[in-house]
Amino acid sequence: MLAWWEQFGIYKRLRQVAADRPLWILHDGPPYANGNIHLGHVLNKVLKDVIVKSRAMLGFNAVYVPGWDCHGLPIEHQVDKELGLDDPAVDIRRAMDPVEKRKKCREYALRYIDIQRNEFKRLGVFGDWDNPYVTMAPAYQAIIAREFGRFVGRGLVHKGLKPVHWCMHCKTALAQAEVEYEDQRTPSVWVKFPLTSVPAELQTKLAGRRAFAVIWTTTPWTLPANLAIAVHPTQSYVAVEAFGEVYIVALARVNDFLTVLGNPQHGVLGRFEGAQLVGHTFRHPWIDREGTIAAADFVAMDQGTGLVHIAPGHGEEDYELGRSLGLPIFNPVDDDGRFVPGVEHFAGLTVWEANPRIVDHLRSVGMLVAERRLDHTYPHCWRCKNPTLFRATEQWFIELDKQGFRASVLEAIKRDVQWIPPWGEERIYNMVAHRPEWVISRQRVWGVPIVAFYCAGCGTLLLEERIIDHVARIFREGQGADEWYARAARALLPPGTRCAKCGGDRFAKETDILDVWFDSGCSHAAVLETRPELRWPAEMYIEGSDQHRGWFQSSLLESVGTRGAPPYKAVITHGFFVDGEGRKMSKSLGNYIALEELVPKYGAEILRLWVTSEDYTQDIRVSLEILDRLADAYRRIRNTFRFLLGNLSDFDPARDRQSSARLDEIDRWILDRLGRLVGRVTRAYETYEFHTVFHAVHNFCAVDLSAQYLDIIKDRLYTSAPDDPRRRAAQTTCYDIFSALARLMAPILTFTAEEAWRHVPGVKAESVHLERFPEAPREWLDDTLSREWGRLLEVRREVAKALETARAQSLIGSGLEARVRIAAAPEDLPELLRAKRALLPTLFIVSQVELGGARASAAVRYESQEIPGLVIGVDRARGRKCQRCWTWSERVGEHPEHPGLCERCVPVVLARGSAS
């Protein structure tokens, strides 16, 4: 099938067929071009494929351009390993020619683009696979640079020293979106800071005792950078005397603090508001440095002591408070996570090596109150999974609280976007509302450089939109961002460029690159606005729930920041795959299922069914047991297709189709059911509720068709004359059912629907995927018929129970051996049963049905519990068994030439004989 689609050019044909339809764009969030695909990719790409295919069959020109995210650390790290550069002592930005390294990264990405493209095709995903977008293409890189320039033009970009998440293993800054929180056990310590001044009312009570401000921290390694202590200005604090010393702690925390001390004998020397402590001074526990107590509303009372140690170089709130106090942004930790020379006792140690030694040193100098091990969540690098540091480094930022930028984004979230499910709105709104500035710089090589220059003479920064646009044109017309590394600064700048401060004409280039989230966030500009078959904004973005902090957000910020509006009209969030018990899958837990295990066993079709069988807005469970159940469900649908097609082998719609008026009543009933199914499934596709599609169709196949309609019409299909109008009526109905079901399931069962479509008779599109969803003719829908047959089928179920009782008593074997009497019936049933009397033997699949005779005896008497008042009698059928149709009749043997046939079968056999 894959080869046929390739040869047929299915995607091109889809575009030709839909050329005049309204355009509808799902913009692909680019997967990372690194490694083979896994179940997460299957979930994401199949959902996108079902959406695109269903939109096409709903009457849209649903264009789908797949893409790949190519820049960033994972690829560069793999290349570093291959080149032997993954040594902590190696400065990867200077270890080799950056142009050569970028070439290696590009080759790596291209290799996995080809691998993943074939894997996605294997899943039956349709798209413009020959012309995908890739973020490393020169034209795309040029647009990234240009979009950066637009932010510069708005005055929203600046470079500054500020604490950011830093990975000492990857040696780069991380955005909040690149941080994961994992459980970690760390030392927590209560530390004494000697006070060098105290409120006057306390000074008189000290009586020579030393007073200490007590802080609590889970990061002892940040203590060398301490420059201040924060208290809450409106909270009460107490001076507690114990062990001959005086400790200042918050009143709300004093009981817990005394517990930490071991509940010693103590006294309270004084109580005062936090504001009274502000301005007083202290000495660092072991460094010859004095600091000041400051007020801060962020000081919490739910843990610790109510006093917070402030290191402006190691915390967001610390940084802001330090700036307001005019403190230096002091960071004594280098890029490798080691203390710099000059940090007494700990220079050269990593922060994790230093942690226990700092605790020991505090103990040795008498400044440690207590130590406890604490299990808590701690930020980790999403790439290498190691703990991050919060450290001040020079980075590039996009400011959110300037020119009303953040407010514009928040307004767009509420006003311009449909969030599916609705909770996605609140989630991304809160993330944007509370996020810090956007850190857009990374200390790597494989990416798009930040187009900025520095005067070689005076160091002044040269950052102008017109110059960035000039460099972007060089990227577009040349080898993309490689031009930044291949050319000197002079060859990148417009002729005549001089430093505005000193007039110099020699410049150095910035060495940082842009965050990959900025790269992918520009895809709306690089893809939607540049490809003629697309348009801006897209109708939809769909990704996992982690993308509220990732691609959804970076795209939103980039688009609103440069265009004043979101790049999408709607956003769907899907969950992640978990095991059968709802646990996250991991190799360490032993519950991980590799994709290479599943595809050979189940095939792509079962995996597509898995994706659509549950509500994908929640986490989706997967296990071999679940997939086995889905395989059974798949076989029911496939076998339904086989039965329908098997009974259409001699049917030509143009020649044999029967009008609605010539259909049997049961045919019209199943078409009513089909019409309602078409409506329900179409609405489910329109609202992206694919689990509703699967369950509705599966239930229709298993219950309405297999257990009822198809079971009932077998007699008509197999025993009637080939051209009998009633047989042709059944075939007409089967034809309409198959045609509708194949099209309704085509977006999900892509391979099966296509395979089956080839065998349906009549004029049709070459591929089922070129068709539209069915529309139920008005004549199919009949509320009266639906109500009547609803009641008849209730009776049928009760008759089946009566027959089973007779079978258990060895009265009958097959149902055709039975004569059923409806001895008594409640309410509306007697009139309904009389009106449908001729249909009842066919409906019940028995030989004879009688009505009334409540007093007549029967071999088996069954009183319904489901329909009170319904009494059913079962006896053996009268007459003899027809050798052809197996129905029992008192007229078997009337024809001398065919003594074993009933009155129905004789004319059929005679007609065949004369025809031959």
PDB file of C-alpha atoms in Angstrom, residues 53-195:
ATOM      1  CA  LYS A  53      -7.457  13.633   6.663  1.00  0.00           C
ATOM      2  CA  SER A  54     -10.784  14.271   8.386  1.00  0.00           C
ATOM      3  CA  ARG A  55     -10.667  17.981   7.487  1.00  0.00           C
ATOM      4  CA  ALA A  56     -10.068  17.017   3.869  1.00  0.00           C
ATOM      5  CA  MET A  57     -13.037  14.654   3.931  1.00  0.00           C
ATOM      6  CA  LEU A  58     -15.129  17.374   5.583  1.00  0.00           C
ATOM      7  CA  GLY A  59     -14.598  19.473   2.480  1.00  0.00           C
ATOM      8  CA  PHE A  60     -11.448  21.510   3.144  1.00  0.00           C
ATOM      9  CA  ASN A  61      -8.149  21.851   1.350  1.00  0.00           C
ATOM     10  CA  ALA A  62      -6.183  20.545   4.318  1.00  0.00           C
ATOM     11  CA  VAL A  63      -2.522  21.153   3.478  1.00  0.00           C
ATOM     12  CA  TYR A  64       0.064  19.515   5.723  1.00  0.00           C
ATOM     13  CA  VAL A  65       3.734  20.445   5.542  1.00  0.00           C
ATOM     14  CA  PRO A  66       5.811  18.395   8.008  1.00  0.00           C
ATOM     15  CA  GLY A  67       8.886  19.919   9.576  1.00  0.00           C
ATOM     16  CA  TRP A  68      11.958  19.179  11.673  1.00  0.00           C
ATOM     17  CA  ASP A  69      13.730  21.091  14.410  1.00  0.00           C
ATOM     18  CA  CYS A  70      17.417  20.726  13.647  1.00  0.00           C
ATOM     19  CA  HIS A  71      19.458  23.060  15.847  1.00  0.00           C
ATOM     20  CA  GLY A  72      20.405  22.724  19.474  1.00  0.00           C
ATOM     21  CA  LEU A  73      22.262  20.792  22.061  1.00  0.00           C
ATOM     22  CA  PRO A  74      21.123  17.151  21.548  1.00  0.00           C
ATOM     23  CA  ILE A  75      22.581  17.024  18.030  1.00  0.00           C
ATOM     24  CA  GLU A  76      25.648  19.066  18.944  1.00  0.00           C
ATOM     25  CA  HIS A  77      26.244  16.828  21.957  1.00  0.00           C
ATOM     26  CA  GLN A  78      26.053  13.692  19.798  1.00  0.00           C
ATOM     27  CA  VAL A  79      28.523  15.209  17.344  1.00  0.00           C
ATOM     28  CA  ASP A  80      30.804  16.204  20.247  1.00  0.00           C
ATOM     29  CA  LYS A  81      30.793  12.581  21.407  1.00  0.00           C
ATOM     30  CA  GLU A  82      31.599  11.332  17.919  1.00  0.00           C
ATOM     31  CA  LEU A  83      34.451  13.847  17.686  1.00  0.00           C
ATOM     32  CA  GLY A  84      35.732  13.211  21.226  1.00  0.00           C
ATOM     33  CA  LEU A  85      34.915  16.742  22.363  1.00  0.00           C
ATOM     34  CA  ASP A  86      32.546  15.817  25.205  1.00  0.00           C
ATOM     35  CA  ASP A  87      35.211  16.530  27.824  1.00  0.00           C
ATOM     36  CA  PRO A  88      34.359  19.016  30.606  1.00  0.00           C
ATOM     37  CA  ALA A  89      37.749  20.625  30.107  1.00  0.00           C
ATOM     38  CA  VAL A  90      37.053  21.383  26.435  1.00  0.00           C
ATOM     39  CA  ASP A  91      35.560  24.730  25.407  1.00  0.00           C
ATOM     40  CA  ILE A  92      33.328  23.395  22.658  1.00  0.00           C
ATOM     41  CA  ARG A  93      32.973  26.807  20.994  1.00  0.00           C
ATOM     42  CA  ARG A  94      36.692  26.976  20.338  1.00  0.00           C
ATOM     43  CA  ALA A  95      37.640  23.297  20.098  1.00  0.00           C
ATOM     44  CA  MET A  96      37.359  23.099  16.294  1.00  0.00           C
ATOM     45  CA  ASP A  97      36.451  25.139  13.249  1.00  0.00           C
ATOM     46  CA  PRO A  98      32.784  26.034  13.833  1.00  0.00           C
ATOM     47  CA  VAL A  99      31.963  25.747  10.119  1.00  0.00           C
ATOM     48  CA  GLU A 100      33.273  22.194  10.072  1.00  0.00           C
ATOM     49  CA  LYS A 101      31.433  21.336  13.266  1.00  0.00           C
ATOM     50  CA  ARG A 102      28.198  22.780  11.908  1.00  0.00           C
ATOM     51  CA  LYS A 103      28.655  20.662   8.793  1.00  0.00           C
ATOM     52  CA  LYS A 104      28.862  17.552  10.990  1.00  0.00           C
ATOM     53  CA  CYS A 105      25.729  18.601  12.866  1.00  0.00           C
ATOM     54  CA  ARG A 106      23.883  19.176   9.592  1.00  0.00           C
ATOM     55  CA  GLU A 107      24.840  15.744   8.294  1.00  0.00           C
ATOM     56  CA  TYR A 108      23.656  14.186  11.551  1.00  0.00           C
ATOM     57  CA  ALA A 109      20.304  15.968  11.351  1.00  0.00           C
ATOM     58  CA  LEU A 110      19.797  15.038   7.693  1.00  0.00           C
ATOM     59  CA  ARG A 111      20.443  11.382   8.487  1.00  0.00           C
ATOM     60  CA  TYR A 112      17.692  11.305  11.093  1.00  0.00           C
ATOM     61  CA  ILE A 113      15.304  13.369   9.017  1.00  0.00           C
ATOM     62  CA  ASP A 114      15.448  10.597   6.401  1.00  0.00           C
ATOM     63  CA  ILE A 115      15.027   7.899   9.050  1.00  0.00           C
ATOM     64  CA  GLN A 116      12.080   9.580  10.749  1.00  0.00           C
ATOM     65  CA  ARG A 117      10.434  10.500   7.439  1.00  0.00           C
ATOM     66  CA  ASN A 118      10.303   6.836   6.426  1.00  0.00           C
ATOM     67  CA  GLU A 119       9.032   5.849   9.875  1.00  0.00           C
ATOM     68  CA  PHE A 120       6.244   8.436   9.717  1.00  0.00           C
ATOM     69  CA  LYS A 121       5.281   7.246   6.223  1.00  0.00           C
ATOM     70  CA  ARG A 122       5.142   3.696   7.584  1.00  0.00           C
ATOM     71  CA  LEU A 123       2.424   4.904   9.957  1.00  0.00           C
ATOM     72  CA  GLY A 124       0.314   5.987   6.989  1.00  0.00           C
ATOM     73  CA  VAL A 125       0.840   9.703   7.608  1.00  0.00           C
ATOM     74  CA  PHE A 126       0.202  11.795   4.479  1.00  0.00           C
ATOM     75  CA  GLY A 127       2.065  15.049   3.923  1.00  0.00           C
ATOM     76  CA  ASP A 128       4.429  16.935   1.657  1.00  0.00           C
ATOM     77  CA  TRP A 129       7.287  14.651   2.611  1.00  0.00           C
ATOM     78  CA  ASP A 130       9.362  15.654  -0.419  1.00  0.00           C
ATOM     79  CA  ASN A 131       9.306  19.317   0.629  1.00  0.00           C
ATOM     80  CA  PRO A 132       9.337  19.524   4.423  1.00  0.00           C
ATOM     81  CA  TYR A 133      10.514  22.564   6.324  1.00  0.00           C
ATOM     82  CA  VAL A 134      13.732  22.294   8.290  1.00  0.00           C
ATOM     83  CA  THR A 135      14.976  24.923  10.691  1.00  0.00           C
ATOM     84  CA  MET A 136      18.553  24.590   9.408  1.00  0.00           C
ATOM     85  CA  ALA A 137      17.656  25.640   5.840  1.00  0.00           C
ATOM     86  CA  PRO A 138      19.364  28.929   4.869  1.00  0.00           C
ATOM     87  CA  ALA A 139      16.061  30.666   4.143  1.00  0.00           C
ATOM     88  CA  TYR A 140      14.661  29.596   7.508  1.00  0.00           C
ATOM     89  CA  GLN A 141      17.824  30.708   9.329  1.00  0.00           C
ATOM     90  CA  ALA A 142      17.617  34.084   7.598  1.00  0.00           C
ATOM     91  CA  ILE A 143      14.062  34.549   8.872  1.00  0.00           C
ATOM     92  CA  ILE A 144      15.110  33.609  12.410  1.00  0.00           C
ATOM     93  CA  ALA A 145      17.726  36.357  12.280  1.00  0.00           C
ATOM     94  CA  ARG A 146      15.207  38.796  10.803  1.00  0.00           C
ATOM     95  CA  GLU A 147      12.642  38.017  13.508  1.00  0.00           C
ATOM     96  CA  PHE A 148      15.285  38.637  16.171  1.00  0.00           C
ATOM     97  CA  GLY A 149      15.879  41.976  14.469  1.00  0.00           C
ATOM     98  CA  ARG A 150      12.213  42.874  14.797  1.00  0.00           C
ATOM     99  CA  PHE A 151      12.405  42.468  18.555  1.00  0.00           C
ATOM    100  CA  VAL A 152      15.548  44.595  18.537  1.00  0.00           C
ATOM    101  CA  GLY A 153      13.665  47.211  16.527  1.00  0.00           C
ATOM    102  CA  ARG A 154      10.951  47.310  19.196  1.00  0.00           C
ATOM    103  CA  GLY A 155      13.550  47.850  21.895  1.00  0.00           C
ATOM    104  CA  LEU A 156      12.674  44.601  23.687  1.00  0.00           C
ATOM    105  CA  VAL A 157      16.131  42.943  23.530  1.00  0.00           C
ATOM    106  CA  HIS A 158      18.908  43.531  26.006  1.00  0.00           C
ATOM    107  CA  LYS A 159      22.015  41.799  27.283  1.00  0.00           C
ATOM    108  CA  GLY A 160      22.632  41.663  30.989  1.00  0.00           C
ATOM    109  CA  LEU A 161      24.047  39.825  33.968  1.00  0.00           C
ATOM    110  CA  LYS A 162      21.187  37.917  35.543  1.00  0.00           C
ATOM    111  CA  PRO A 163      20.686  34.558  37.278  1.00  0.00           C
ATOM    112  CA  VAL A 164      19.392  31.887  34.918  1.00  0.00           C
ATOM    113  CA  HIS A 165      19.103  28.123  34.982  1.00  0.00           C
ATOM    114  CA  TRP A 166      22.509  26.805  33.973  1.00  0.00           C
ATOM    115  CA  CYS A 167      23.519  23.261  33.101  1.00  0.00           C
ATOM    116  CA  MET A 168      27.125  22.675  34.125  1.00  0.00           C
ATOM    117  CA  HIS A 169      27.192  19.480  32.039  1.00  0.00           C
ATOM    118  CA  CYS A 170      25.834  21.007  28.821  1.00  0.00           C
ATOM    119  CA  LYS A 171      27.567  24.317  29.619  1.00  0.00           C
ATOM    120  CA  THR A 172      24.696  26.472  28.541  1.00  0.00           C
ATOM    121  CA  ALA A 173      21.868  28.570  29.895  1.00  0.00           C
ATOM    122  CA  LEU A 174      18.397  27.036  29.918  1.00  0.00           C
ATOM    123  CA  ALA A 175      15.010  28.646  29.491  1.00  0.00           C
ATOM    124  CA  GLN A 176      12.285  27.805  31.985  1.00  0.00           C
ATOM    125  CA  ALA A 177      10.743  25.578  29.298  1.00  0.00           C
ATOM    126  CA  GLU A 178      13.916  23.468  29.282  1.00  0.00           C
ATOM    127  CA  VAL A 179      13.808  22.727  32.995  1.00  0.00           C
ATOM    128  CA  GLU A 180      12.168  19.639  34.478  1.00  0.00           C
ATOM    129  CA  TYR A 181      11.550  19.119  38.166  1.00  0.00           C
ATOM    130  CA  GLU A 182      12.625  15.786  39.621  1.00  0.00           C
ATOM    131  CA  ASP A 183      12.849  14.406  43.133  1.00  0.00           C
ATOM    132  CA  GLN A 184      16.219  14.886  44.768  1.00  0.00           C
ATOM    133  CA  ARG A 185      17.671  14.442  48.253  1.00  0.00           C
ATOM    134  CA  THR A 186      19.734  17.420  49.373  1.00  0.00           C
ATOM    135  CA  PRO A 187      21.160  18.742  52.647  1.00  0.00           C
ATOM    136  CA  SER A 188      19.049  21.412  54.325  1.00  0.00           C
ATOM    137  CA  VAL A 189      20.825  23.520  56.935  1.00  0.00           C
ATOM    138  CA  TRP A 190      19.968  26.071  59.592  1.00  0.00           C
ATOM    139  CA  VAL A 191      22.838  28.608  59.704  1.00  0.00           C
ATOM    140  CA  LYS A 192      23.722  31.367  62.174  1.00  0.00           C
ATOM    141  CA  PHE A 193      24.686  34.797  60.857  1.00  0.00           C
ATOM    142  CA  PRO A 194      26.237  36.936  63.651  1.00  0.00           C
ATOM    143  CA  LEU A 195      24.394  40.229  64.010  1.00  0.00           C
TER     144      LEU A 195
END
